[in-house]
Amino acid sequence: MRISLTTLIGATLLTAAAGCDNTASETASIDPAPDSGQAASVTPELWPKSVSPVVHGEAIERRVDTLLAGMSVRQKVGQIIQADIGSVTPDDVREYHLGSILNGGNSAPGGKQYARAEEWLALADEFYEASMQSAEEPIPVLWGSDAVHGHANVIGATVFPHNIGLGAMRNPKLMREIGGVTAVEMRVTGIGWTFAPTIAVARDDRWGRSYESYSEDSTLVSEYTSAMLEGLQGIANEPGFLEDRHVIATAKHFLADGGTENGVDQGDARIDEAELVRIHAAPYTAAIEAGVQTVMASFSSWQGSKIHGNYGLLTTALKERMGFNGFVVGDWNAHGQIPGCSVESCAEAINAGLDMFMAPDSWRGLYENTLKQVEAGEIPMQRLDDAVRRILRVKLLAGVFDAGRPSSWSVAGDTNLLGAPEHRAVARQAVRESLVLLKNTGGVLPLRADATILVAGDGARNLAKQMGGWTLTWQGSNVDPRDYVNAETIYDGIATLVGDAGGQIEFAEDGGYATKPDVAIVVFGEDPYAEFQGDRSHLRFTEDGGKHRALMESLTSQSIPVVAVFLSGRPMWVNPEINASDAFVAAWLPGSEGGGVADVLFGEHEFTGKLPFSWPRLATDTTNVGDPDYDPLFAFGYGLTAAEDGALAALPETSGLTDADLQRSDEIFADGAFAHSWSLLLSEGNGQWADATSVAAGSAVVKASMVDGHAQEDSRQFVWSGGAAAAARIARNDAIDWTRESNGELALALELRVDRAPTTAVTLTMRCGADCSADIDVAEAMRRDDVGAFAVLAVPLNCFAQRGADMSQVDAVELTTDGEFAVTMAGMALSSSAEGRMSCP
């Protein structure tokens, strides 16, 4: 089995007034702490002045004043902390007065990945009831969830195309409907706050979150921001705003998460302030003017300063200049990346303007340390009160004090609304309008439904590829197909349409057929991913090893017209695949309604989609509309109709990449070879190391050789004879930074076959430079019943971090024993899969 990231891996509405409320003046009076990030200053006059239509009037302010006056410091600190349901209980919420909980991408009620809607609602009730027992004047807890393309954490919910596909629609009205459907389906499960929309302006498509961006163009992103917020929250100052069939929304991630150098997730936006404002702040102006009530701070940095600790951006720009009057929530333990902070201690973030920590598994230690920092004056009481005031305002405005138990909400528990026919119809329309036709030689499209159709490719019946990340799991992978309820594959959509028209259809992933077809539809593309696991060093499509190109060339050589349907979370360099097809459709990540693809391929609806991102001419391109010397293969806004001449001359097949550029960053060892920059060394503990990267090597104590695992010489066997300590070290030529990968989700996964169980301790060591290492004993994992069979051992990276490894400069992984032991390794990679995952000792 090959291990890789892609395979293993949650009052009172007052009319607007002409002036602003008192938020800005209150915030402006709070001086930042010396270490709050003030050094990364901003120029206030460069930032737009906005006015939120949401005014917190006298009734809300009086209630907030009363609540604050009756709260202890412990209660106030609890309000600014958000914990993940996988690491917190209702009793904890009651004891610590926590203001919020969330479910991360891999969290669910009772730890059940596929919990039913009723279980989500029951847990929402439990947390609510606990919060209402936490004080004499109780404050209801808020539950937040990442409903980023529908309420896709929950089985049966409607799953919309990811944002990149929605950007291709150019239809703000439909965006409002999508937001409205998402809000209702969240309310069914008792959750009233979504961490959406993502309003990043992605400027480098290598970024692993590009599909969460509507466009590279800030004007389009801004237009969609307003529409989606109106769908999710309702229209400010109109009945129903934030209540009943609407939810609290979150504009994220402030700021320039889509503008980092080289498209690195959680990276650094090395741009000047004018560009920061012009491109990346523009959608936040739209969000504020639409009445958004929460903004999520970005993991990333601007000019080397982490956003979570940047007073200039969070307070001076966002709250004071731009007039944001809601509250700022952090991202997953992101405060721990601020210099001088840890995930359990970070006064700097609050002093910079963060109002609520997202501390999924670190909340308890963070609570205690934050309490001490307030009592010591490190966090001024005025700043704490401002943060709590902002949180209470939103809770009051959203009516959570009066709404009662989540199960009492108007649509709560009505599971017929999850994936309801009218909701799926909205999603199907979105799919139709998102498809972009890039090539149509000879007018092969639209197809005749009464013809003989062959459907091929590994994406045609693969809902994981069709839906992408953030679907049932964080990465969208490792999902049992039976758990995709209320969803239709692209093949099934085609089969229904062709069957109804009296045509014939056949499916074969490899393109084989019993009856020669009139046309073949080949569906293929990226495997699912999310966040930094989707980061790439280039845009060449390499995941399939060229098999779909070969398949299409084989079909065309038999005079069978080929329609390529490409599933991806970004534009990619696919010139060979475009050349091998007669028609080429960019289908993005369409979600649950594969029938929408069939509708357009067969002419039931016209192609109307337009590129929301520029399509690269080379695999190294990162060009954006408006750039100097703008010269993409297909420009922003390009998209054919079937009636247009869609002929395309043969494209160059030189990608601009070297062999080294094509190495995967997540893989360390696969198919018998070590990845670029990694090598294998052996030592008997005497300080001398023998290179065994490409040859068999060893001594009387430890040996390494190439052996057959799943295929010829695709694995390495290590044999220790005992008598002295010896090590097998997999080392890097240069250190690698795995800080962000050590957030608790990723593990070092080894696919191993124990050939002889160890007789003594076996240590897995992470090395991080001179005098820096962390050891974990894995002997028990090696003494298993299935000796002689391959299995995965996955050690969470944060286990090494907890034991003192500096994960910012990892330079080797080492396996050591002084006893007898024999093991064969078929793969080593970083993985988010639960397979073989051990707990930290």
JSON list of C-alpha atoms in Angstrom, two decimals, residues 146 148 163 195-201 207 209 212-214 221 225 228 250-253 257 284:
[
{"chain": "A", "resi": 146, "resn": "ASP", "atom": "CA", "xyz": [-17.16, 24.52, 9.28]},
{"chain": "A", "resi": 148, "resn": "VAL", "atom": "CA", "xyz": [-18.02, 25.60, 4.07]},
{"chain": "A", "resi": 163, "resn": "ASN", "atom": "CA", "xyz": [-16.28, 28.00, -3.64]},
{"chain": "A", "resi": 195, "resn": "PHE", "atom": "CA", "xyz": [-17.14, 29.31, 10.06]},
{"chain": "A", "resi": 196, "resn": "ALA", "atom": "CA", "xyz": [-17.99, 30.51, 6.56]},
{"chain": "A", "resi": 197, "resn": "PRO", "atom": "CA", "xyz": [-17.72, 32.08, 4.09]},
{"chain": "A", "resi": 198, "resn": "THR", "atom": "CA", "xyz": [-14.05, 31.94, 3.22]},
{"chain": "A", "resi": 199, "resn": "ILE", "atom": "CA", "xyz": [-13.48, 35.25, 1.45]},
{"chain": "A", "resi": 200, "resn": "ALA", "atom": "CA", "xyz": [-9.83, 34.77, 0.61]},
{"chain": "A", "resi": 201, "resn": "VAL", "atom": "CA", "xyz": [-8.59, 36.17, -2.67]},
{"chain": "A", "resi": 207, "resn": "TRP", "atom": "CA", "xyz": [-2.21, 27.02, -2.16]},
{"chain": "A", "resi": 209, "resn": "ARG", "atom": "CA", "xyz": [-7.10, 26.13, 0.07]},
{"chain": "A", "resi": 212, "resn": "GLU", "atom": "CA", "xyz": [-12.16, 27.67, -0.79]},
{"chain": "A", "resi": 213, "resn": "SER", "atom": "CA", "xyz": [-11.67, 30.95, -2.67]},
{"chain": "A", "resi": 214, "resn": "TYR", "atom": "CA", "xyz": [-14.33, 32.27, -5.03]},
{"chain": "A", "resi": 221, "resn": "VAL", "atom": "CA", "xyz": [-15.10, 37.81, -4.13]},
{"chain": "A", "resi": 225, "resn": "THR", "atom": "CA", "xyz": [-19.34, 37.83, 0.11]},
{"chain": "A", "resi": 228, "resn": "MET", "atom": "CA", "xyz": [-23.55, 34.59, 0.84]},
{"chain": "A", "resi": 250, "resn": "THR", "atom": "CA", "xyz": [-17.84, 34.17, 9.83]},
{"chain": "A", "resi": 251, "resn": "ALA", "atom": "CA", "xyz": [-15.75, 36.05, 7.31]},
{"chain": "A", "resi": 252, "resn": "LYS", "atom": "CA", "xyz": [-12.37, 34.33, 7.13]},
{"chain": "A", "resi": 253, "resn": "HIS", "atom": "CA", "xyz": [-9.40, 34.35, 7.27]},
{"chain": "A", "resi": 257, "resn": "ASP", "atom": "CA", "xyz": [-4.46, 34.04, 3.70]},
{"chain": "A", "resi": 284, "resn": "TYR", "atom": "CA", "xyz": [-14.01, 42.42, 4.36]}
]
